[in-house]
PDB file of C-alpha atoms and ligand atoms in Angstrom:
ATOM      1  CA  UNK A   1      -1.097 -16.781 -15.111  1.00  0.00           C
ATOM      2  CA  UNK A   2       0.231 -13.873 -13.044  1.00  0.00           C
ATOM      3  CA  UNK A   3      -1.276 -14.385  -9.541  1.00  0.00           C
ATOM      4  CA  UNK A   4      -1.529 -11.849  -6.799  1.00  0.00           C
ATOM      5  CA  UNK A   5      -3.004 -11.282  -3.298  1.00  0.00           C
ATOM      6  CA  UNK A   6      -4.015  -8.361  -1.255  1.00  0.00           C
ATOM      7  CA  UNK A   7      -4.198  -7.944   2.486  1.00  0.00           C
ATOM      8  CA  UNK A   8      -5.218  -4.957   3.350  1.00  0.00           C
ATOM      9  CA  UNK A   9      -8.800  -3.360   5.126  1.00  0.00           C
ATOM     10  CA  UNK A  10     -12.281  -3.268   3.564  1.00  0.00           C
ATOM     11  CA  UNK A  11     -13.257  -0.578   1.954  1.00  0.00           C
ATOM     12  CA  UNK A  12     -17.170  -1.170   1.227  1.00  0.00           C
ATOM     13  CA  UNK A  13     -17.624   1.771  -0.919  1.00  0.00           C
ATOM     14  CA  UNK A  14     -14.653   0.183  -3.162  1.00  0.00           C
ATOM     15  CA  UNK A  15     -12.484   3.101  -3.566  1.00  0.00           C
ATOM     16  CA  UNK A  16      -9.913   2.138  -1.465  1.00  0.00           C
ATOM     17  CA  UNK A  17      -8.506  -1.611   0.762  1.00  0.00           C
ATOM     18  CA  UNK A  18      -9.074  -4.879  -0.660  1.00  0.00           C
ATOM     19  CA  UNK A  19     -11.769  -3.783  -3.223  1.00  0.00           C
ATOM     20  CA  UNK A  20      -9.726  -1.274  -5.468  1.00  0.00           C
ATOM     21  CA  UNK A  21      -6.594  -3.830  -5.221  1.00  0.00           C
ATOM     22  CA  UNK A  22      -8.780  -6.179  -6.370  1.00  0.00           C
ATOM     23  CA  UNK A  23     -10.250  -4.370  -9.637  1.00  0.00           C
ATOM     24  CA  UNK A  24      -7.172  -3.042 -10.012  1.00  0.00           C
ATOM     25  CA  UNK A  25      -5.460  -6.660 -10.384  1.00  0.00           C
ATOM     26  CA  UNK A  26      -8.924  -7.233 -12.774  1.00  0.00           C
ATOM     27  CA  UNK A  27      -7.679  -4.040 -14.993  1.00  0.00           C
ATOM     28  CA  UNK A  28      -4.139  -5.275 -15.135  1.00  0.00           C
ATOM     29  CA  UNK A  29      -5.073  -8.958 -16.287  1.00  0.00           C
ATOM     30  CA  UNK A  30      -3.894 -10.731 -13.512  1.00  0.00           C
ATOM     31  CA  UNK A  31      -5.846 -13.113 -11.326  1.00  0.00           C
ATOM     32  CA  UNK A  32      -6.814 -10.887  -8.089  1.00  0.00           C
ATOM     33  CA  UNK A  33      -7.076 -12.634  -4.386  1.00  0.00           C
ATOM     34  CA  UNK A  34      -7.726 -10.164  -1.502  1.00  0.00           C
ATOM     35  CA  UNK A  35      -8.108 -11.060   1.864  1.00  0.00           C
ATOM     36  CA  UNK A  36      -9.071  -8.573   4.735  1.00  0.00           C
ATOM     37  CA  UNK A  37      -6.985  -7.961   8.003  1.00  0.00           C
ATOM     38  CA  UNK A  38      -9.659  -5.260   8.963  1.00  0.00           C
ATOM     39  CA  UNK A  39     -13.271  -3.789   8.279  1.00  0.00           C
ATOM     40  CA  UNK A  40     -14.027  -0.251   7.854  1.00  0.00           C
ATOM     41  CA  UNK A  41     -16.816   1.361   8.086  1.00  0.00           C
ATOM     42  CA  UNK A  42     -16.829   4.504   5.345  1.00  0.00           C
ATOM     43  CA  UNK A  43     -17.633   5.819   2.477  1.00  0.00           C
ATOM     44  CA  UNK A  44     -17.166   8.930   0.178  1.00  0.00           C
ATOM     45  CA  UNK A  45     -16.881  11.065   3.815  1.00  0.00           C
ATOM     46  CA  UNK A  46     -14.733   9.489   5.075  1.00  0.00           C
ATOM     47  CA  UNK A  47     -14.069   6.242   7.831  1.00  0.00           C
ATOM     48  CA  UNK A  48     -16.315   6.279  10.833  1.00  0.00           C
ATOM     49  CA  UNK A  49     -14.958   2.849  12.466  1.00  0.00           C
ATOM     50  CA  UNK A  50     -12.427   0.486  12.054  1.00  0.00           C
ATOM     51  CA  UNK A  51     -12.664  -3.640  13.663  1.00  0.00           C
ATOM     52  CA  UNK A  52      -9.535  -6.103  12.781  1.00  0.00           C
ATOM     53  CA  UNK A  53     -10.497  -9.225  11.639  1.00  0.00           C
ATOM     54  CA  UNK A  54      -9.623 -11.851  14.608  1.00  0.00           C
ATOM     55  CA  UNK A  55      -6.023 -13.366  14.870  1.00  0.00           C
ATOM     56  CA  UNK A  56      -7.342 -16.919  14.755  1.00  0.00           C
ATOM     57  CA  UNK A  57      -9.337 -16.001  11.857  1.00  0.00           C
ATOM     58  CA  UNK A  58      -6.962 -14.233   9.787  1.00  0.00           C
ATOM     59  CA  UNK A  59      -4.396 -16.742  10.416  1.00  0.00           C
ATOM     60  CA  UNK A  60      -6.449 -19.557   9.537  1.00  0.00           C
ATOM     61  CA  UNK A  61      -7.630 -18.073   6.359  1.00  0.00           C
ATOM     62  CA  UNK A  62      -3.967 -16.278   5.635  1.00  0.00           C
ATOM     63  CA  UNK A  63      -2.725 -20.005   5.916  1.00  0.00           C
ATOM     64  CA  UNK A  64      -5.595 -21.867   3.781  1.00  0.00           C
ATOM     65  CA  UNK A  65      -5.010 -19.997   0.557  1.00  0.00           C
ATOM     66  CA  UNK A  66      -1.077 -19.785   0.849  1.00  0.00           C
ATOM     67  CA  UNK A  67      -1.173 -23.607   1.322  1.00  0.00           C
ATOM     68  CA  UNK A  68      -3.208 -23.697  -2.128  1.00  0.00           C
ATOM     69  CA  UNK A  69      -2.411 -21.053  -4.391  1.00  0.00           C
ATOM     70  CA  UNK A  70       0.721 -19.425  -4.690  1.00  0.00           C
ATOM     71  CA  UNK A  71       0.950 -15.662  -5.498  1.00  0.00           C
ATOM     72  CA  UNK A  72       4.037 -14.589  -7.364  1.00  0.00           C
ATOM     73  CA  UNK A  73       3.451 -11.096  -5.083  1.00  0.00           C
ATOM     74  CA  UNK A  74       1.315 -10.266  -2.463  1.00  0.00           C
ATOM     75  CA  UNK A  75       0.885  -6.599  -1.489  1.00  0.00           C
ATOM     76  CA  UNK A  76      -0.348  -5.412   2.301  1.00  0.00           C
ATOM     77  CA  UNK A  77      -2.090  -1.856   2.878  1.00  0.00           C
ATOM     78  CA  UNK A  78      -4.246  -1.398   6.085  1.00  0.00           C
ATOM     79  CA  UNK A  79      -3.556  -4.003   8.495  1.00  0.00           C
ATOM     80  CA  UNK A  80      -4.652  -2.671  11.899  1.00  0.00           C
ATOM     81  CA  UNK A  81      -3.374  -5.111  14.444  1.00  0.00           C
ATOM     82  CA  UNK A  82      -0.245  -6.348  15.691  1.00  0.00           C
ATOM     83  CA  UNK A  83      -1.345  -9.639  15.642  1.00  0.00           C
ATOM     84  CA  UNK A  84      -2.338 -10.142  12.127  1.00  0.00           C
ATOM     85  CA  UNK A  85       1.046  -8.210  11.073  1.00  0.00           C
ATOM     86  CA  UNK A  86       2.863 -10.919  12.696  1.00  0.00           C
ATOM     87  CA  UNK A  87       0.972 -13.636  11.157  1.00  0.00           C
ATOM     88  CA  UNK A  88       1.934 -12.323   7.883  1.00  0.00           C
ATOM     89  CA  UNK A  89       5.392 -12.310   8.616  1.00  0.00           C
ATOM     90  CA  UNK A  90       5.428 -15.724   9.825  1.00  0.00           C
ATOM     91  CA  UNK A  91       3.479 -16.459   6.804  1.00  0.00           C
ATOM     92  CA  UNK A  92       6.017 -14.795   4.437  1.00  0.00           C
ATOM     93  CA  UNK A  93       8.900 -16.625   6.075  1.00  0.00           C
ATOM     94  CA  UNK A  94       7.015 -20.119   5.520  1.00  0.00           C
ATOM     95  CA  UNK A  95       5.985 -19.355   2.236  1.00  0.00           C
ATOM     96  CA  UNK A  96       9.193 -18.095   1.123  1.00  0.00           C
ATOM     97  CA  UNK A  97       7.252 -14.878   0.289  1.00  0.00           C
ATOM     98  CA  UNK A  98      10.089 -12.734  -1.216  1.00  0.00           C
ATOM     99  CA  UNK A  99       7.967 -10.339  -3.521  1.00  0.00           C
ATOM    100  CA  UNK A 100       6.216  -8.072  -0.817  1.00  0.00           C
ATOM    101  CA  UNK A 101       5.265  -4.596  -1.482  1.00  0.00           C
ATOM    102  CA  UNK A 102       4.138  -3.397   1.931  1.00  0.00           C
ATOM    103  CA  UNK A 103       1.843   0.125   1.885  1.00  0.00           C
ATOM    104  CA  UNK A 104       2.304   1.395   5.184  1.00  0.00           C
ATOM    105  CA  UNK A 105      -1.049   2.651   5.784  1.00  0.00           C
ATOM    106  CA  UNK A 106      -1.424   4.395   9.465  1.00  0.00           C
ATOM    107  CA  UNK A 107      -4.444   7.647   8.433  1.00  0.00           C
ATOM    108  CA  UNK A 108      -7.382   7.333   6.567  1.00  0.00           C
ATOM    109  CA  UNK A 109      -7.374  11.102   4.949  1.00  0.00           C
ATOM    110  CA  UNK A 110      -9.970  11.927   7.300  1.00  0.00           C
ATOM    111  CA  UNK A 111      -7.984  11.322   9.811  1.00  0.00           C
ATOM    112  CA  UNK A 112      -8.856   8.195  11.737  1.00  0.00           C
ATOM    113  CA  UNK A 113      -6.074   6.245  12.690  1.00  0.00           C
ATOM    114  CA  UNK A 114      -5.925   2.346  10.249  1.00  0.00           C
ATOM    115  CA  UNK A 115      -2.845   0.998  12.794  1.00  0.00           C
ATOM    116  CA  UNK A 116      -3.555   0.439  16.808  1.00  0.00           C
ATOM    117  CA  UNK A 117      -1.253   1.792  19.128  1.00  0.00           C
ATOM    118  CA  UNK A 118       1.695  -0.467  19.156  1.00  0.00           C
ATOM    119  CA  UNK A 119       1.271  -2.388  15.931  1.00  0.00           C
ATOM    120  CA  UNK A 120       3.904   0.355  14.442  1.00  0.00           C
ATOM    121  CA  UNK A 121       6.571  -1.662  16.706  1.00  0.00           C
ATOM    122  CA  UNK A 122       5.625  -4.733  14.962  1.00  0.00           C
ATOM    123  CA  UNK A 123       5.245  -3.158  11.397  1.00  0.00           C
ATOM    124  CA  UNK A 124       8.849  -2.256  11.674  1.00  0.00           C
ATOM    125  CA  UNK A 125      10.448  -4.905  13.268  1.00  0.00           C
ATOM    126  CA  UNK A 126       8.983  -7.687  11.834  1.00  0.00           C
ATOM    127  CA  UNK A 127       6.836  -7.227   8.306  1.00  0.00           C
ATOM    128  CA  UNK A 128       9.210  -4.276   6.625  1.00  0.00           C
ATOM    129  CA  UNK A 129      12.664  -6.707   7.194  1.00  0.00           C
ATOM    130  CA  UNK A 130      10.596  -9.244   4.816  1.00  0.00           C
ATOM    131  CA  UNK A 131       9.301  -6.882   2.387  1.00  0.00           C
ATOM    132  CA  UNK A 132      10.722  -6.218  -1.448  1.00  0.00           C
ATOM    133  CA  UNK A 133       9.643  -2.690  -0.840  1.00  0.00           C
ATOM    134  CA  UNK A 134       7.592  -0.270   1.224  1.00  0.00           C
ATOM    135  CA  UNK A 135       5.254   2.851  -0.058  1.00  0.00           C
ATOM    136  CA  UNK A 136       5.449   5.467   2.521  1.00  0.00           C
ATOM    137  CA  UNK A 137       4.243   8.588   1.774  1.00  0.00           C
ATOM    138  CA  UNK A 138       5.768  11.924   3.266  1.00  0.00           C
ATOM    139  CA  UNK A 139       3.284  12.241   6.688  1.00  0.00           C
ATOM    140  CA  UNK A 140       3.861   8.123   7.249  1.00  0.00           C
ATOM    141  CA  UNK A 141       8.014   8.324   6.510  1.00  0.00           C
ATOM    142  CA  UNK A 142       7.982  10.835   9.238  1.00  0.00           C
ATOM    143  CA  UNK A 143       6.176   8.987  11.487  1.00  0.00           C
ATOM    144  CA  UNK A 144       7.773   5.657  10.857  1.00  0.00           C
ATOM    145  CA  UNK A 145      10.951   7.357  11.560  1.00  0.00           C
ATOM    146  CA  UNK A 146      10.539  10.055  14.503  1.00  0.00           C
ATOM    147  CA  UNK A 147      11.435  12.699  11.952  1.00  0.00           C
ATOM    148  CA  UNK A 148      10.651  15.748   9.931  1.00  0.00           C
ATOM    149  CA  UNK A 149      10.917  15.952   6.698  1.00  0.00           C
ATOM    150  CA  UNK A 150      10.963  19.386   4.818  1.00  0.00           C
ATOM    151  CA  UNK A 151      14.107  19.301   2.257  1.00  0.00           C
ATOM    152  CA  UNK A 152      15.126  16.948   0.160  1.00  0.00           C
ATOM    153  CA  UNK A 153      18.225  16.064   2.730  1.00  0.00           C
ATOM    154  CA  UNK A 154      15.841  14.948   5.180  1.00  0.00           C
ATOM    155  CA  UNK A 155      13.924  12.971   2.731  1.00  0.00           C
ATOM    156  CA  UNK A 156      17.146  10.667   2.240  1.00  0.00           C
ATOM    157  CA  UNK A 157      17.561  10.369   5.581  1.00  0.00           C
ATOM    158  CA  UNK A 158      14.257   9.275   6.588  1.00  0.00           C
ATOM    159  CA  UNK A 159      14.763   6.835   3.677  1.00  0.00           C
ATOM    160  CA  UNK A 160      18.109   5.807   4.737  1.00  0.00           C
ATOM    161  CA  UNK A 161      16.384   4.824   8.315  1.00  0.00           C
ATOM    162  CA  UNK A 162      13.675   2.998   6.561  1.00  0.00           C
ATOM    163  CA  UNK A 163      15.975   0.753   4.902  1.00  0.00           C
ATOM    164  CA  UNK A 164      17.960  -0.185   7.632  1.00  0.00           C
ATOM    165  CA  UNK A 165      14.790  -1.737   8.962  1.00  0.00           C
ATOM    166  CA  UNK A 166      15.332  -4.142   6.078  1.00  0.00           C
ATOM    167  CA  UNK A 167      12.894  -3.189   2.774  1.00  0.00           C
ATOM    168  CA  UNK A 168      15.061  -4.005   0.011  1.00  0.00           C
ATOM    169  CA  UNK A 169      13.703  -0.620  -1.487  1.00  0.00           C
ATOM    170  CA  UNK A 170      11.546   2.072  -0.314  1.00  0.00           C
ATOM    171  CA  UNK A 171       9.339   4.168  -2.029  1.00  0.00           C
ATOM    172  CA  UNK A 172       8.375   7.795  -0.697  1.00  0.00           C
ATOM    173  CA  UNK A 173       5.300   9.375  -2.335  1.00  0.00           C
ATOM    174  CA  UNK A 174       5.847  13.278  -2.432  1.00  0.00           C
ATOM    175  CA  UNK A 175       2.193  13.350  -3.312  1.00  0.00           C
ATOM    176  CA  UNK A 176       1.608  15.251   0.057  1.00  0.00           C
ATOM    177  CA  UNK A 177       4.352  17.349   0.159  1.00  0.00           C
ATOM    178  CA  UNK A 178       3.466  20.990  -1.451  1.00  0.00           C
ATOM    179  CA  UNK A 179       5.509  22.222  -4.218  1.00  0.00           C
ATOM    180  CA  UNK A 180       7.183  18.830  -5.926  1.00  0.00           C
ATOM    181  CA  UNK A 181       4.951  16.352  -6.742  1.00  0.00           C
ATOM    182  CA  UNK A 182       7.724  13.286  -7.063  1.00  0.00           C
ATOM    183  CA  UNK A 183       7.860   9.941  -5.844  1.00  0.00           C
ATOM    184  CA  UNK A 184      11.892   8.965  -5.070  1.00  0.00           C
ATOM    185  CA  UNK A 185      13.032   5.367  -5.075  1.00  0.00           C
ATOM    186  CA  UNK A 186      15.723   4.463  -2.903  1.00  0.00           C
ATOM    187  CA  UNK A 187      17.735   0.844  -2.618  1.00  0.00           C
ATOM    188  CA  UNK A 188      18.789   0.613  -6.327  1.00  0.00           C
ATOM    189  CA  UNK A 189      22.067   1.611  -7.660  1.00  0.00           C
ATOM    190  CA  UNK A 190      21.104   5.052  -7.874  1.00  0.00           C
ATOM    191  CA  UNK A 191      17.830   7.186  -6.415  1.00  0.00           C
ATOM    192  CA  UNK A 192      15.179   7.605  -8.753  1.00  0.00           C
ATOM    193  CA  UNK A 193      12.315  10.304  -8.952  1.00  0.00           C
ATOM    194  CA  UNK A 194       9.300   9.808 -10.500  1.00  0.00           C
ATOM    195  CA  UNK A 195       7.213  12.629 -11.037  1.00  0.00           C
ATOM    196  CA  UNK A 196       3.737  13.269 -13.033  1.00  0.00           C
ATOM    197  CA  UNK A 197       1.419  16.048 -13.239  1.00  0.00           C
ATOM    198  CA  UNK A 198      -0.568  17.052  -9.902  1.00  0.00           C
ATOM    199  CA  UNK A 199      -3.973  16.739 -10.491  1.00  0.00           C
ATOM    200  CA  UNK A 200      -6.356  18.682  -8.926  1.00  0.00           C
ATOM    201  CA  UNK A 201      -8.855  17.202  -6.518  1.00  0.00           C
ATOM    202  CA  UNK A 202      -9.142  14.910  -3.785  1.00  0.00           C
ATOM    203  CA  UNK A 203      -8.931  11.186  -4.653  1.00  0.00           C
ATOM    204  CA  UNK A 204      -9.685   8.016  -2.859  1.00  0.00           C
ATOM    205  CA  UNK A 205      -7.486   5.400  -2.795  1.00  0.00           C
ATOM    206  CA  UNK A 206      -4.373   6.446  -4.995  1.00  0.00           C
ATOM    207  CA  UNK A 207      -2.003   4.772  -2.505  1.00  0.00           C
ATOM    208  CA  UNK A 208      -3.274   1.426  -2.493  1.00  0.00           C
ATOM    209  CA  UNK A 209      -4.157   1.964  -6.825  1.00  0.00           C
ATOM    210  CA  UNK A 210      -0.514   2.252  -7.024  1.00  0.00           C
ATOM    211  CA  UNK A 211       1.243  -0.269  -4.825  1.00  0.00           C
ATOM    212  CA  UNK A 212      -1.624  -2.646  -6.042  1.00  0.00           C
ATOM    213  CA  UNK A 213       0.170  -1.738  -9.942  1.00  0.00           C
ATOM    214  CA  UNK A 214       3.305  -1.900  -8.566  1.00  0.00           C
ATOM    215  CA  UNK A 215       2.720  -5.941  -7.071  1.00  0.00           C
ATOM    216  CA  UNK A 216       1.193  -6.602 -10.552  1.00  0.00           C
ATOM    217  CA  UNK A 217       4.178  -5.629 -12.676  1.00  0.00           C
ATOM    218  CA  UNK A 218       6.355  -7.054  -9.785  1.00  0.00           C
ATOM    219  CA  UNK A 219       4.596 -10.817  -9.783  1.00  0.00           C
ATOM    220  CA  UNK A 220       5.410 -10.458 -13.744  1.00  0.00           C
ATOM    221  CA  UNK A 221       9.058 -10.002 -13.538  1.00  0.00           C
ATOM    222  CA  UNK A 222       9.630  -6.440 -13.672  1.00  0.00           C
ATOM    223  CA  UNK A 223      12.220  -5.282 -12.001  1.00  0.00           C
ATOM    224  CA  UNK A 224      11.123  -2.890  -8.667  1.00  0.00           C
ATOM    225  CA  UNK A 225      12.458   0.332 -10.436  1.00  0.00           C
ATOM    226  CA  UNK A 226      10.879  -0.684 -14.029  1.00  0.00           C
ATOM    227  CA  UNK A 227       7.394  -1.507 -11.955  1.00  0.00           C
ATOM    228  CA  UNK A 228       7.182   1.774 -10.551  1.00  0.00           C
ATOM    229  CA  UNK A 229       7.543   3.787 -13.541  1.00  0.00           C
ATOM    230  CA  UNK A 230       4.925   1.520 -15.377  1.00  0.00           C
ATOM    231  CA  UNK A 231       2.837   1.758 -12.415  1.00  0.00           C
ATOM    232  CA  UNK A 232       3.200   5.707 -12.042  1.00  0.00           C
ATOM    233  CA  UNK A 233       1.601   5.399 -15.462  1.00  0.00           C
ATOM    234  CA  UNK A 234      -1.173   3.736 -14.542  1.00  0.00           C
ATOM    235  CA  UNK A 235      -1.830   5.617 -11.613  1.00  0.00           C
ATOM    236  CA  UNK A 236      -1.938   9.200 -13.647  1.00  0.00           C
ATOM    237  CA  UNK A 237      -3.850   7.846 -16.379  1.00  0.00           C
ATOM    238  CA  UNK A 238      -6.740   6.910 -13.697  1.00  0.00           C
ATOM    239  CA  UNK A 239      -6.098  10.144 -12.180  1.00  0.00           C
ATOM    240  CA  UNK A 240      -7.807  11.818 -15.278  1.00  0.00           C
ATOM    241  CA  UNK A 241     -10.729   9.589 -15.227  1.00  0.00           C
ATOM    242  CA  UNK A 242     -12.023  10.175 -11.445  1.00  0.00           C
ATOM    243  CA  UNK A 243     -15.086  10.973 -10.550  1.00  0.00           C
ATOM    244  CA  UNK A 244     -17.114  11.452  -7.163  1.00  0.00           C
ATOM    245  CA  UNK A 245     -19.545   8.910  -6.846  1.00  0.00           C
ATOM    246  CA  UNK A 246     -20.859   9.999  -3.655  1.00  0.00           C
ATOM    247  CA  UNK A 247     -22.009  13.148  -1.920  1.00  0.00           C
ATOM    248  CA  UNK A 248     -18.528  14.313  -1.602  1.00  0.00           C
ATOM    249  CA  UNK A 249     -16.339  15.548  -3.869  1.00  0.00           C
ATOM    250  CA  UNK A 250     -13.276  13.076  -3.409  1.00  0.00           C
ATOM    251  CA  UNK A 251     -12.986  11.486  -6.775  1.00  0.00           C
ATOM    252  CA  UNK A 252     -13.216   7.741  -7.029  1.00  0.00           C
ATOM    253  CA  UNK A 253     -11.297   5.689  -9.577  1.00  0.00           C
ATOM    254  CA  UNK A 254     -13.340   4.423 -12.485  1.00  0.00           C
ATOM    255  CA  UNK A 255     -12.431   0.842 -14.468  1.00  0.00           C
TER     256      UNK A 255
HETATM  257  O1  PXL B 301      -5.892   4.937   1.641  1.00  0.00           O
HETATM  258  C1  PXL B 301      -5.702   4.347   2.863  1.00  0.00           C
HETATM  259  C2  PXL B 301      -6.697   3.266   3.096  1.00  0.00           C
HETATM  260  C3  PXL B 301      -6.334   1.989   2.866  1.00  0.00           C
HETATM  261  N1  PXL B 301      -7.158   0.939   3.081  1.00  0.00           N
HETATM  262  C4  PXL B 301      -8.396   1.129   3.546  1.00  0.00           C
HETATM  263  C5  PXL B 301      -8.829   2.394   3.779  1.00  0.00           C
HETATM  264  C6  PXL B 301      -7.966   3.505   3.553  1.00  0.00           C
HETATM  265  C7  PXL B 301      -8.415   4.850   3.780  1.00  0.00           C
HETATM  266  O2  PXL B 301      -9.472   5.129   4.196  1.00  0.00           O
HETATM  267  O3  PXL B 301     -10.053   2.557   4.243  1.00  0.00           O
HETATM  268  C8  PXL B 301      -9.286  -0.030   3.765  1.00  0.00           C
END
């Protein structure tokens, strides 16, 4: 049985956070755990208001089902706080977590900010040194790093800083860049791009649908550049089957 956990925020309208990781884990056949570090308040709009879940809380809980059932990979995606990022870490060094795909999440698309001042500090220096890989995408590379990126020469160096922080590989989603639509891998042998069709509209969630894939195929033995390609799949398959299920028009995955 292929085992996986997700710490991430709630998403009650279950586009995004804890509740797409977990259908996605559903969709993939593996058994799904998902624990929140935050709550959101949103829904096809957009977040309105975002609470952490308490230290003491999160830790207790983070600790009671890592005690009992072991995930072969555990992804993260909205954390909020400093202090439940460091829990984690001290979690993954305990549990010998060594599969962790961390989804730097710092904007909801609407804008609100899903990271408090100064967790960023702790993000870096303590979670991304333990994790198997990180998902940036374009807008969070830059701000992870303090730099710009509009070629394709600062794109490896933004990724070249990321992985000195320690990721063993980092994934940058050009989803948000215009023009190229790739996703480039860096930390294996080589760099690899990824790229699929843009599809028109605005979606919900396609960060945490893919690095929720990519923890899947991971926690089953693929290696990190053979999970991302599978997952890409995934990811642009779903793509076609969106729909709004609100009264906006951002599209919301369908299982
Ligand atoms: O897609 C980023 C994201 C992740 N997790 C939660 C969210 C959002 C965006 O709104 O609410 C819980």
């Amino acid at each position: 049985m292929i085992k996986v956990l997700s710490i991430a925020g709630s998403d009650p309208s279950s586009g995004a956070g804890i509740q797409l990781d977990l259908k996605m884990f559903q969709a993939l056949g593996a058994f799904g755990m998902a624990m929140p570090s935050a709550l959101t308040v949103q829904n096809s709009r957009g977040v309105s208001r975002v609470e952490p879940v308490r230290p003491g809380l999160f830790k207790q809980q983070l600790l009671a089902l890592l005690d009992d059932i072991r995930p072969q990979a555990v992804k993260t995606g909205m954390l909020l706080s400093g202090r439940n990022i460091e829990a984690i870490a001290r979690a993954a060094a305990t549990f010998k977590l060594t599969k962790l795909v961390v989804d730097p999440v710092l904007r909801s698309s609407s804008g609100k900010s899903l990271l408090q001042p100064g967790a960023m500090t702790v993000l870096k220096k303590h979670l991304f040194p333990r994790a198997l890989l990180i998902t940036p995408n374009l807008p969070e590379a830059e701000m992870l790093t303090g730099s710009i990126i509009k070629t394709e020469g600062d794109m490896d160096f933004a990724a070249g800083k990321l992985l000195d922080m320690g990721p063993s590989y980092v994934l940058i989603k050009g989803g948000h860049w215009q023009g190229a639509a790739a996703d480039t891998l860096y930390g294996g042998k080589k760099v690899v791009s990824f790229s699929t069709d843009r599809r028109k509209g605005d979606f919900h969630g396609t960060g945490c649908l893919l690095s929720a894939s990519i923890t899947v195929l991971i926690a089953g033995g693929n290696p990190v550049e053979k999970a991302v390609e599978k997952a890409k799949q995934f990811v642009d398959r779903m793509l076609k089957t969106a729909k709004p299920v609100g009264r906006s028009r951002t599209k919301y995955f369908q299982f």
